[in-house]
Structures are given as structure tokens and as C-alpha cells.
Amino acid sequence: TAKGIRLTISREGDSHEAALESLGGIVKALPLLTDGAEPFIVAAGDVVHAFPMERLLQKAQAIGEGTLDGHIVAVPNPSYHARGDLTVYEDGSLEPGPGPHTYGCLMIVSPRIFEGLPAVASKLFPWLWQWHLTAEVWNGFWGNIGDPTEFAALCNNREACRWARF
């Protein structure tokens, strides 16, 4: 715990083949993330962004009260994912499927939606679409560093260098 942030790492396995994907990884880590009642934030480890995380926390009350299951952050489609994952509307509603936005690998969500799921390799989408979600589009700095080429591009990005230390 530092600066009010507790970072917990849940090891999925010893190899890439043992990876649990997003949904399976969340289910496995769930006991480390929450007491079972409090909403928690999911942030992918291979995404660098300047999104103001307090905006996710503003959704915690509605999620805790059960009027909302989660809130996701989407970004304009990057070139490598031009088809997109969804369409986010100005009122915060969303429509799954090909669209102008991509899941930005950031969300706050209720632990109750994961109850009873096994910690096995499984993807977050399309499973997540069945829940009551809202979304917003982040047009600020966001970069995926999932491979060495993307990381090198990020290291040469002046906008990233203004605030990030890597």
C-alpha cells in the first residue's frame, strides 16, 4: 500500500499457456480484490493511460447499491482494432458489437456478478455484456503496450513522456 493504493498481484500460472484470460483471472483474484461487497477497479497491466481514476470511483455508490453492475472506460478505436467492441452514447449507455469504441481495459465493477464462476481460462467479452453497465469514452492519452513494438512506440511518444516514468 502506497499513496492510498493497494496493489495485489494474482499469479495465473507459470506460462503463457496457463493464462486465465481476463474473466478467469478476475475470478481467481476476486478474494484478493474485495470483501465480496465493495466494487473494485480492474485495470489491465499492459495499458498506459492518463485517465482520472477518481471518475471510476464516482460510480462506486450506484454499483454498491445494486442499481448498476459496472462502468467501463472505452477509447476511440486504435488502428490495430478498427472494428471496435462497442458504441458508447452521450448518456452513458452502450451497445455491444462492432462500433467506434474499444474497451479501454479499465472498469469498476461489482463482485456479485462473478459469484459462482470457476477460475478457468475465459474471456471477459461477450460474457460482460449481460450485465447492467454504463460507459464513457476517454479521448485523452491511452496506449496499449502488449508487445515490444507497442512499448517502443510509447517510449517515443512525447505526450506519454510528459507524465509517465518508464
XYZ file of N, CA and C in Angstrom:
498
model
N 0.848 -1.179 0.000
C 0.000 0.000 0.000
C 0.891 1.239 0.000
N 0.640 2.118 -0.951
C 1.372 3.377 -1.038
C 0.449 4.433 -1.613
N 0.500 5.617 -1.035
C -0.336 6.725 -1.503
C -1.804 6.328 -1.573
N -2.235 5.490 -0.643
C -3.635 5.091 -0.588
C -4.038 4.027 -1.583
N -3.086 3.482 -2.302
C -3.375 2.455 -3.309
C -2.774 1.133 -2.857
N -3.610 0.097 -2.871
C -3.123 -1.242 -2.550
C -3.021 -2.016 -3.855
N -1.847 -2.503 -4.173
C -1.614 -3.270 -5.387
C -1.452 -4.730 -5.005
N -2.260 -5.574 -5.605
C -2.199 -7.002 -5.338
C -2.014 -7.725 -6.659
N -1.068 -8.644 -6.710
C -0.814 -9.418 -7.919
C -1.267 -10.845 -7.688
N -2.052 -11.356 -8.602
C -2.524 -12.736 -8.548
C -1.871 -13.491 -9.698
N -1.047 -14.439 -9.376
C -0.339 -15.205 -10.403
C -1.279 -16.230 -11.020
N -1.364 -16.226 -12.344
C -2.270 -17.136 -13.041
C -1.639 -18.484 -13.323
N -0.357 -18.514 -13.557
C 0.316 -19.766 -13.894
C 1.764 -19.500 -14.223
N 2.453 -20.531 -14.654
C 3.880 -20.423 -14.922
C 4.222 -20.182 -16.387
N 3.217 -20.121 -17.253
C 3.486 -19.932 -18.673
C 2.329 -19.184 -19.328
N 2.578 -18.737 -20.547
C 1.533 -18.058 -21.316
C 0.340 -18.987 -21.522
N 0.621 -20.255 -21.729
C -0.444 -21.235 -21.949
C -1.339 -21.398 -20.721
N -0.827 -21.084 -19.544
C -1.599 -21.233 -18.307
C -2.423 -19.985 -17.973
N -2.313 -18.955 -18.807
C -3.044 -17.707 -18.545
C -4.548 -17.954 -18.519
N -5.227 -17.257 -17.641
C -6.665 -17.446 -17.453
C -7.521 -16.470 -18.250
N -6.920 -15.619 -19.067
C -7.655 -14.570 -19.777
C -8.244 -13.604 -18.741
N -8.947 -12.597 -19.191
C -9.439 -11.558 -18.277
C -10.461 -12.063 -17.275
N -11.495 -12.750 -17.739
C -12.551 -13.195 -16.828
C -12.024 -14.209 -15.823
N -11.311 -15.213 -16.291
C -10.767 -16.216 -15.381
C -9.794 -15.626 -14.375
N -8.984 -14.658 -14.829
C -8.043 -14.003 -13.925
C -8.735 -13.195 -12.845
N -9.813 -12.499 -13.207
C -10.574 -11.735 -12.211
C -11.187 -12.679 -11.190
N -11.786 -13.765 -11.660
C -12.419 -14.720 -10.741
C -11.382 -15.286 -9.777
N -10.206 -15.643 -10.275
C -9.158 -16.194 -9.408
C -8.695 -15.166 -8.375
N -8.581 -13.915 -8.791
C -8.077 -12.864 -7.902
C -9.148 -12.263 -7.004
N -10.400 -12.585 -7.231
C -11.501 -11.943 -6.514
C -11.320 -11.905 -4.997
N -10.920 -12.992 -4.339
C -10.748 -12.917 -2.881
C -9.671 -11.914 -2.448
N -8.747 -11.592 -3.342
C -7.699 -10.621 -3.029
C -8.145 -9.185 -3.300
N -9.188 -9.021 -4.102
C -9.605 -7.697 -4.568
C -10.667 -7.022 -3.724
N -11.521 -7.814 -3.080
C -12.687 -7.240 -2.423
C -13.162 -8.146 -1.303
N -13.963 -7.574 -0.435
C -14.564 -8.360 0.646
C -15.829 -9.068 0.178
N -16.141 -8.943 -1.097
C -17.342 -9.563 -1.640
C -18.492 -8.593 -1.797
N -18.365 -7.410 -1.220
C -19.439 -6.420 -1.307
C -18.983 -5.141 -2.011
N -17.746 -4.755 -1.802
C -17.241 -3.493 -2.338
C -16.893 -3.609 -3.819
N -17.318 -2.640 -4.629
C -16.895 -2.618 -6.029
C -15.376 -2.485 -6.103
N -14.804 -2.956 -7.190
C -13.356 -2.854 -7.351
C -13.030 -2.440 -8.778
N -11.830 -1.906 -8.935
C -11.366 -1.427 -10.238
C -10.518 -2.501 -10.888
N -10.751 -2.716 -12.168
C -9.929 -3.603 -12.981
C -9.175 -2.717 -13.968
N -7.855 -2.844 -13.983
C -7.014 -2.088 -14.908
C -5.981 -3.045 -15.481
N -5.967 -3.186 -16.784
C -5.026 -4.098 -17.429
C -3.595 -3.626 -17.212
N -2.705 -4.567 -17.038
C -1.307 -4.252 -16.804
C -0.546 -3.838 -18.048
N -1.128 -4.032 -19.226
C -0.425 -3.666 -20.455
C -1.020 -2.428 -21.127
N -1.695 -1.602 -20.335
C -2.265 -0.357 -20.839
C -1.729 0.798 -19.994
N -1.277 1.841 -20.667
C -0.791 3.046 -20.003
C -1.749 4.167 -20.388
N -2.160 4.950 -19.412
C -3.182 5.965 -19.682
C -3.063 7.113 -18.697
N -3.761 8.183 -19.010
C -3.845 9.330 -18.108
C -5.283 9.525 -17.640
N -6.079 8.461 -17.653
C -7.474 8.554 -17.240
C -7.551 8.898 -15.755
N -8.377 9.867 -15.370
C -8.528 10.217 -13.950
C -9.353 9.144 -13.222
N -8.681 8.287 -12.475
C -9.316 7.131 -11.846
C -10.428 7.514 -10.874
N -10.402 8.729 -10.340
C -11.474 9.140 -9.433
C -12.833 9.132 -10.141
N -12.823 9.238 -11.461
C -14.094 9.162 -12.196
C -14.715 7.778 -12.070
N -13.895 6.744 -11.985
C -14.442 5.407 -11.750
C -15.038 5.323 -10.353
N -14.361 5.904 -9.388
C -14.847 5.847 -8.008
C -16.194 6.545 -7.844
N -16.490 7.507 -8.703
C -17.787 8.187 -8.644
C -18.943 7.232 -8.941
N -18.660 6.102 -9.571
C -19.700 5.111 -9.888
C -19.865 4.073 -8.784
N -18.989 4.080 -7.791
C -18.992 3.049 -6.749
C -20.293 2.995 -5.962
N -20.890 4.135 -5.655
C -22.115 4.126 -4.857
C -23.245 3.414 -5.597
N -23.459 3.746 -6.861
C -24.529 3.098 -7.633
C -24.274 1.600 -7.759
N -23.017 1.219 -7.917
C -22.681 -0.203 -8.011
C -22.924 -0.877 -6.673
N -22.498 -0.249 -5.590
C -22.710 -0.806 -4.253
C -24.177 -0.951 -3.897
N -25.005 -0.035 -4.382
C -26.447 -0.090 -4.117
C -27.164 -1.088 -5.018
N -26.471 -1.591 -6.028
C -27.074 -2.570 -6.926
C -27.869 -1.982 -8.074
N -27.820 -0.662 -8.255
C -28.534 -0.063 -9.383
C -27.707 -0.110 -10.666
N -26.459 -0.526 -10.538
C -25.537 -0.620 -11.663
C -24.579 -1.763 -11.364
N -24.213 -2.542 -12.378
C -23.265 -3.643 -12.169
C -21.830 -3.237 -12.462
N -21.648 -2.257 -13.312
C -20.301 -1.834 -13.625
C -20.274 -0.645 -14.562
N -19.112 -0.045 -14.654
C -18.891 1.103 -15.533
C -17.561 0.878 -16.227
N -17.562 0.945 -17.555
C -16.334 0.705 -18.300
C -15.864 1.975 -19.002
N -14.566 2.009 -19.242
C -13.958 3.099 -19.986
C -13.624 2.563 -21.375
N -14.086 3.272 -22.370
C -13.790 2.921 -23.757
C -12.903 4.005 -24.353
N -12.237 3.668 -25.429
C -11.393 4.624 -26.147
C -11.766 4.574 -27.628
N -11.455 5.640 -28.369
C -11.654 5.556 -29.819
C -10.830 4.378 -30.356
N -11.349 3.708 -31.344
C -10.676 2.515 -31.853
C -9.234 2.790 -32.262
N -8.290 2.023 -31.719
C -6.907 2.127 -32.182
C -6.787 1.463 -33.560
N -5.738 1.766 -34.277
C -5.579 1.256 -35.643
C -5.577 -0.268 -35.706
N -5.056 -0.928 -34.695
C -4.989 -2.390 -34.720
C -6.321 -3.055 -34.356
N -7.325 -2.256 -33.977
C -8.644 -2.813 -33.629
C -9.734 -1.915 -34.220
N -9.652 -1.697 -35.526
C -10.541 -0.745 -36.203
C -12.011 -1.130 -36.123
N -12.310 -2.395 -35.947
C -13.707 -2.842 -35.891
C -14.380 -2.442 -34.579
N -13.601 -2.306 -33.533
C -14.132 -1.882 -32.240
C -14.910 -2.948 -31.504
N -15.277 -2.618 -30.265
C -16.006 -3.532 -29.383
C -17.422 -3.062 -29.094
N -17.655 -1.743 -29.203
C -18.925 -1.204 -28.754
C -19.127 0.216 -29.261
N -20.337 0.701 -29.041
C -20.667 2.104 -29.265
C -21.106 2.673 -27.926
N -20.499 3.766 -27.518
C -20.874 4.446 -26.278
C -21.628 5.714 -26.664
N -22.791 5.892 -26.054
C -23.619 7.059 -26.337
C -23.395 8.136 -25.279
N -23.781 9.363 -25.599
C -23.552 10.502 -24.705
C -24.182 10.330 -23.337
N -25.280 9.587 -23.237
C -25.941 9.385 -21.944
C -25.293 8.283 -21.108
N -24.197 7.696 -21.605
C -23.501 6.645 -20.866
C -23.977 5.247 -21.201
N -25.021 5.139 -22.006
C -25.464 3.804 -22.409
C -24.505 3.274 -23.471
N -24.570 1.977 -23.703
C -23.662 1.381 -24.664
C -24.368 0.302 -25.461
N -23.803 0.024 -26.609
C -24.304 -1.034 -27.473
C -23.128 -1.932 -27.838
N -23.167 -3.197 -27.409
C -22.083 -4.123 -27.739
C -22.025 -4.406 -29.242
N -20.867 -4.808 -29.687
C -20.699 -5.177 -31.086
C -19.792 -4.196 -31.789
N -19.472 -4.458 -33.027
C -18.596 -3.545 -33.759
C -19.109 -2.111 -33.666
N -18.188 -1.200 -33.454
C -18.558 0.200 -33.308
C -17.322 1.070 -33.251
N -17.476 2.347 -32.955
C -16.353 3.279 -32.980
C -15.467 3.263 -31.732
N -15.811 2.418 -30.750
C -15.059 2.420 -29.492
C -14.541 1.026 -29.143
N -13.439 1.022 -28.411
C -12.795 -0.204 -27.943
C -12.748 -0.172 -26.422
N -12.982 -1.321 -25.789
C -12.848 -1.418 -24.336
C -11.433 -0.989 -23.969
N -11.319 0.005 -23.100
C -10.030 0.577 -22.739
C -9.298 -0.146 -21.628
N -9.785 -1.320 -21.243
C -9.141 -2.151 -20.216
C -9.154 -1.490 -18.847
N -10.181 -0.671 -18.596
C -10.409 -0.036 -17.301
C -11.885 -0.144 -16.974
N -12.188 -0.552 -15.744
C -13.588 -0.579 -15.318
C -13.671 -0.662 -13.806
N -14.822 -0.289 -13.276
C -15.164 -0.548 -11.884
C -16.388 -1.441 -11.947
N -16.404 -2.456 -11.094
C -17.427 -3.486 -11.234
C -17.805 -4.070 -9.880
N -19.000 -4.630 -9.827
C -19.475 -5.287 -8.611
C -18.946 -6.713 -8.544
N -18.499 -7.147 -7.375
C -18.042 -8.533 -7.257
C -19.175 -9.541 -7.404
N -20.406 -9.112 -7.170
C -21.521 -10.067 -7.196
C -21.731 -10.696 -8.569
N -21.307 -10.023 -9.641
C -21.526 -10.595 -10.969
C -20.594 -11.775 -11.254
N -19.576 -11.947 -10.428
C -18.626 -13.043 -10.618
C -18.925 -14.252 -9.730
N -19.940 -14.135 -8.880
C -20.256 -15.213 -7.937
C -20.542 -16.521 -8.665
N -19.922 -17.579 -8.173
C -20.173 -18.911 -8.702
C -19.422 -19.265 -9.971
N -18.638 -18.341 -10.509
C -17.890 -18.637 -11.729
C -16.595 -19.364 -11.392
N -16.185 -20.320 -12.217
C -14.922 -21.018 -11.975
C -13.732 -20.190 -12.460
N -12.601 -20.362 -11.814
C -11.374 -19.662 -12.207
C -10.676 -20.474 -13.293
N -11.272 -20.475 -14.465
C -10.718 -21.182 -15.619
C -10.534 -20.178 -16.751
N -9.730 -20.539 -17.726
C -9.480 -19.645 -18.854
C -10.789 -19.257 -19.530
N -11.104 -17.980 -19.483
C -12.320 -17.480 -20.127
C -12.189 -15.979 -20.353
N -12.747 -15.533 -21.463
C -12.654 -14.127 -21.848
C -13.763 -13.304 -21.199
N -13.470 -12.042 -20.961
C -14.422 -11.123 -20.340
C -15.602 -10.813 -21.264
N -15.308 -10.695 -22.544
C -16.366 -10.417 -23.523
C -16.584 -11.647 -24.388
N -17.792 -11.984 -24.726
C -19.035 -11.241 -24.585
C -19.744 -11.430 -23.238
N -19.187 -12.220 -22.314
C -19.843 -12.511 -21.036
C -20.310 -11.239 -20.325
N -19.490 -10.199 -20.304
C -19.792 -8.990 -19.532
C -21.033 -8.250 -20.037
N -21.365 -8.410 -21.309
C -22.467 -7.635 -21.880
C -23.823 -7.945 -21.261
N -23.976 -9.045 -20.579
C -25.276 -9.401 -19.994
C -25.638 -8.548 -18.779
N -24.700 -7.807 -18.235
C -24.921 -7.054 -17.002
C -25.324 -5.615 -17.292
N -25.825 -4.921 -16.267
C -26.230 -3.518 -16.409
C -24.990 -2.640 -16.278
N -24.522 -2.153 -17.402
C -23.293 -1.372 -17.465
C -23.557 0.017 -18.017
N -22.710 0.941 -17.609
C -22.628 2.230 -18.275
C -21.195 2.364 -18.771
N -20.958 3.372 -19.588
C -19.622 3.545 -20.153
C -19.366 5.015 -20.439
N -18.117 5.315 -20.615
C -17.708 6.640 -21.067
C -16.531 6.469 -22.004
N -16.326 7.455 -22.848
C -15.212 7.421 -23.793
C -14.109 8.335 -23.284
N -12.909 7.801 -23.213
C -11.741 8.580 -22.831
C -10.991 8.947 -24.107
N -10.893 10.247 -24.368
C -10.195 10.733 -25.555
C -8.783 11.212 -25.243
N -8.385 11.106 -23.985
C -7.047 11.525 -23.586
C -6.011 10.457 -23.881
N -4.833 10.637 -23.290
C -3.739 9.709 -23.561
C -4.093 8.297 -23.108
N -3.876 7.330 -24.003
C -4.111 5.907 -23.737
C -3.245 5.129 -24.713
N -2.517 4.153 -24.205
C -1.691 3.331 -25.082
C -1.619 1.904 -24.605
N -1.679 0.988 -25.552
C -1.549 -0.435 -25.256
C -0.090 -0.815 -25.490
N 0.523 -1.439 -24.517
C 1.923 -1.844 -24.654
C 2.028 -3.358 -24.550
N 1.173 -4.049 -25.272
C 1.102 -5.505 -25.209
C 2.237 -6.234 -25.889
N 3.051 -5.538 -26.667
C 4.195 -6.203 -27.300
C 5.348 -5.203 -27.407
N 6.561 -5.670 -27.712
C 7.728 -4.774 -27.750
C 7.594 -3.613 -28.734
N 6.927 -3.830 -29.857
C 6.751 -2.755 -30.833
C 5.891 -1.637 -30.255
N 4.794 -2.013 -29.598
C 3.919 -1.012 -28.987
C 4.636 -0.283 -27.856
N 5.450 -1.008 -27.074
C 6.201 -0.379 -25.995
C 7.205 0.629 -26.554
N 7.902 0.257 -27.627
C 8.871 1.171 -28.241
C 8.177 2.434 -28.743
N 7.006 2.272 -29.350
C 6.253 3.441 -29.825
C 5.859 4.336 -28.658
N 5.461 3.733 -27.555
C 5.086 4.513 -26.380
C 6.288 5.279 -25.837
N 7.440 4.643 -25.801
C 8.649 5.298 -25.292
C 9.028 6.518 -26.127
N 8.627 6.534 -27.391
C 8.925 7.661 -28.276
C 7.783 8.665 -28.372
N 6.749 8.472 -27.592
C 5.572 9.338 -27.626
C 5.787 10.514 -26.672
N 5.862 11.719 -27.207
C 6.120 12.904 -26.378
C 5.037 13.114 -25.325
N 3.793 12.856 -25.680
C 2.702 13.031 -24.712
C 2.893 12.099 -23.521
N 3.269 10.865 -23.793
C 3.498 9.908 -22.710
C 4.676 10.338 -21.850
N 5.708 10.833 -22.470
C 6.912 11.222 -21.734
C 6.682 12.406 -20.810
N 5.658 13.205 -21.063
C 5.376 14.352 -20.205
C 4.927 13.952 -18.815
N 4.299 12.801 -18.680
C 3.757 12.439 -17.368
C 4.206 11.073 -16.881
N 4.584 10.189 -17.767
C 4.914 8.825 -17.342
C 6.402 8.688 -17.048
N 6.703 7.764 -16.161
C 8.106 7.426 -15.875
C 8.259 5.944 -16.151
N 8.885 5.613 -17.238
C 9.125 4.207 -17.573
C 10.460 4.069 -18.248
